[in-house]
Amino acid sequence: MSAILRLEGLSKRFGALAVSQDICLELAPGRLHALIGPNGAGKTSLINQISGALAPDAGRIFFEDEDVTRLGLAQRARRGLVRSFQVASLFDGFSALDNVALAAQARAGSSFRFFARAGKAADLNAKARVALDRVGLGERVGRRAGELSHGERRLLEIAVALACQPRLLLLDEPFAGLGVEESAEALALLQTLKTEVTMLLVEHDMEAVFALADDVSVLVGGRLIASGAPEAIRQSPAVREAYLGEEEAA
Amino acid sequence: MNWRAVVPGFGFAALALVPLAARWGPEAYALNLATRALIFALAAMSLQFMLGCGGLVSFGQAAYLGLGAYAAAILARYGGGDLLLEAGTAIPAAALFAVATSAISLRAKGVYYIMSTLAFGQMLYFFFVSLSALGGDDGVTLDARARLAGTDWLASDRAFYYAALAALALGYLLLDRIVGSRFGRVLGAIRQNPLRVRALGFEPFRYQLAACAISAALCAVAGVLLANLNSFVSPAFMTWQRSGDLIVMTVLGGVGSLGGAILGALAYLLASELVSTYTEHSGLWIGPALVLVALRGRGLAGLVWGGR
Ligand SMILES: Nc1ncnc2c1ncn2[C@@H]1O[C@H](COP(=O)(O)OP(=O)(O)OP(=O)(O)O)[C@@H](O)[C@H]1O
Ligand SMILES: [Mg+2]
C-alpha cells in the first residue's frame, strides 16, 4: 500500500541552526509511527512543517499522494492532516464543549452562517460530546478551557484533534506533564485510537513509545539517524549512543 | 428568568421613555442630544463588533460614519432623500470600502493593522476635504430631513429619535445573533488564538474581512442618521479624533460587550456635554474616569450588569 505521508529531502534552518536536514520519511496507513529524539532535536519543527505551520527551505511533502508542500495550515487540516500542539493551544474563553464543537464545525460545511445560535447546534454538540467522552472529559463539558487542569487541557487538545476527523493525526508529546494516572489513561486512549487513525506520535516517554509504536524513527540534531521496528531501534548501537544512552546516563 | 436577556429589554424600554421625559425640560435640546447619543451608540456598537468580538482594533471607524453621511448628503441633493434609499446606498458603499481597504489592512498584524486602518481613514478624510463639489472642508448642508418610505414622518424630532432608537435596537439584535452564530464563534476563536483556528481548517482572513464589512455597513447607517440629524455633513465627521472617540466609547463600555458599547457611548457623550457646561477642559475629567474604568477591566458593562 502506498504511504499516507511522504517526506522528500525536507530541510529547514533557523539562521545557523539546521533543525531539519534532508529528512526522508514514509508513513504507512493504519500504523502508529513514533518520532523520538532529545530536546531540541527538531521534532516540533518537523511537525510544524508537516502540518503547514512552518515552510521548509527545501524538500517536498506528500499527503495521500498529493503534493501539499505549498498548502497552508488550514488547507492541510481540511484534507485531514490534523495536529495537536505540544503546549496545549485552546480557546481559553470557550467551554470545553465549545472548543470541540468548533472543531466539529470546521468539518460540517460552511461556517458563513450568521443567525442560528451555534451553541444550540445539536449535531455539533453531539459530536463534541462523543469526542469529550472518549478522552474522559465527559464530566467537564461546561468548564471553560482556561479553568481546566494541565492534564485536562492535554486531553482536551486530543479531543479537539479527534473532532477534526483526522486521516493522519500528528501528536506532539501528548503525555508531557501528565501525572502517573493520567498517563495511564492517555496510553489506554491511544491504544484504542491507533486502530482507527494513522498517527505520528512525538514522545519522550519511552515506555509509552515502545508500548504503542509500530514503527520508530529517531531524530537527532535535525537528522533522522534511524527508522525501523521498535525492537530494532532499541537494540541499535547508533541510537543508543546518540540518544537512549544519553537518557540512561541522565 | 435570565438576567442577561432582561437587561437589553429594560435598557431599550428606558430609552423609549426619553422623549416623554424631555417634554418636562428643554425639549428640542434634550431630544437632539439624546438622538445624537443613540447614533453614536450605534457607531460604537459597530466598532465593538470588530474590536471586542473580532479583536480588530480599527482606528478608522469614523470613515464609515463619514461615508454614510456623505451618501445621505449626495442623495438629498439629487432628490433621493429617503432614509431607506440613503441607507440602501450607504450600506453597500461602506461595505465595499471596508472590504477593499481591509483586504490590505488585515495582512498587517497588531499595531501595523491599527496604523493602516488609520491611514485609510485619513485618505478618505482628505478625499472629502478636497472634493469641492461637496463643499470641501466647509461641508454641505442638507435642505431637508430625509423622508421615510415617501412619508415626511421623520420631520418631527421625536419621530426621528424613535427612528434612531429602532436602528440601534435592530442593530443590537442583529449583531447579538451574529456573535452567537457559527460565524461569530469562528470570529471569537480567531481573536483568542488565530493559529489554533487555522489548525482546525478555517482561514481567519475571510471571517475577519466579512466582520469588517458588517461593522462598516452598520456604522454607515449611523452616518446616514447623523447627517439627517444635523442637516449638515463635513469632513469633520470622519477625523481620526472621531475614530478615537469611538474606541474610547467601546472601551469605556467594556471590551466585548455590545450593550456595553451603547452604555459607553451614552455615558461618554452625556458626560462630555455635562462637564463642558462647567469647564472647557472636559478631557481633564473624562480622562481619569476612563483610566479608572479601563483598570477595573470590564468597563461600564462590568459595573452595571456584571459582564457582557
Ligand atoms: N522559530 C524559531 N526560530 C529560531 N529557532 C527555533 C525556532 N523554533 C525552534 N527553534 C530552535 O530549533 C531547535 C529545535 O526546536 P524544536 O522545538 O523543533 O525541538 P524539539 O525536538 O521539539 O524539542 P523538545 O523535545 O524540547 O520539544 C531548538 O534549538 C529551538 O530552540
Ligand atoms: Mg517539541
Short mmCIF file of C-alpha atoms and ligand atoms in Angstrom, two decimals, chain A residues 44 86 172-173, ligand 2:
data_model
loop_
_atom_site.label_atom_id
_atom_site.label_comp_id
_atom_site.label_asym_id
_atom_site.label_seq_id
_atom_site.Cartn_x
_atom_site.Cartn_y
_atom_site.Cartn_z
CA THR A 44 8.26 20.06 16.82
CA GLN A 86 3.00 20.43 22.43
CA ASP A 172 3.25 16.42 19.72
CA GLU A 173 4.11 14.99 23.16
MG MG C 2 8.98 19.84 20.71
#
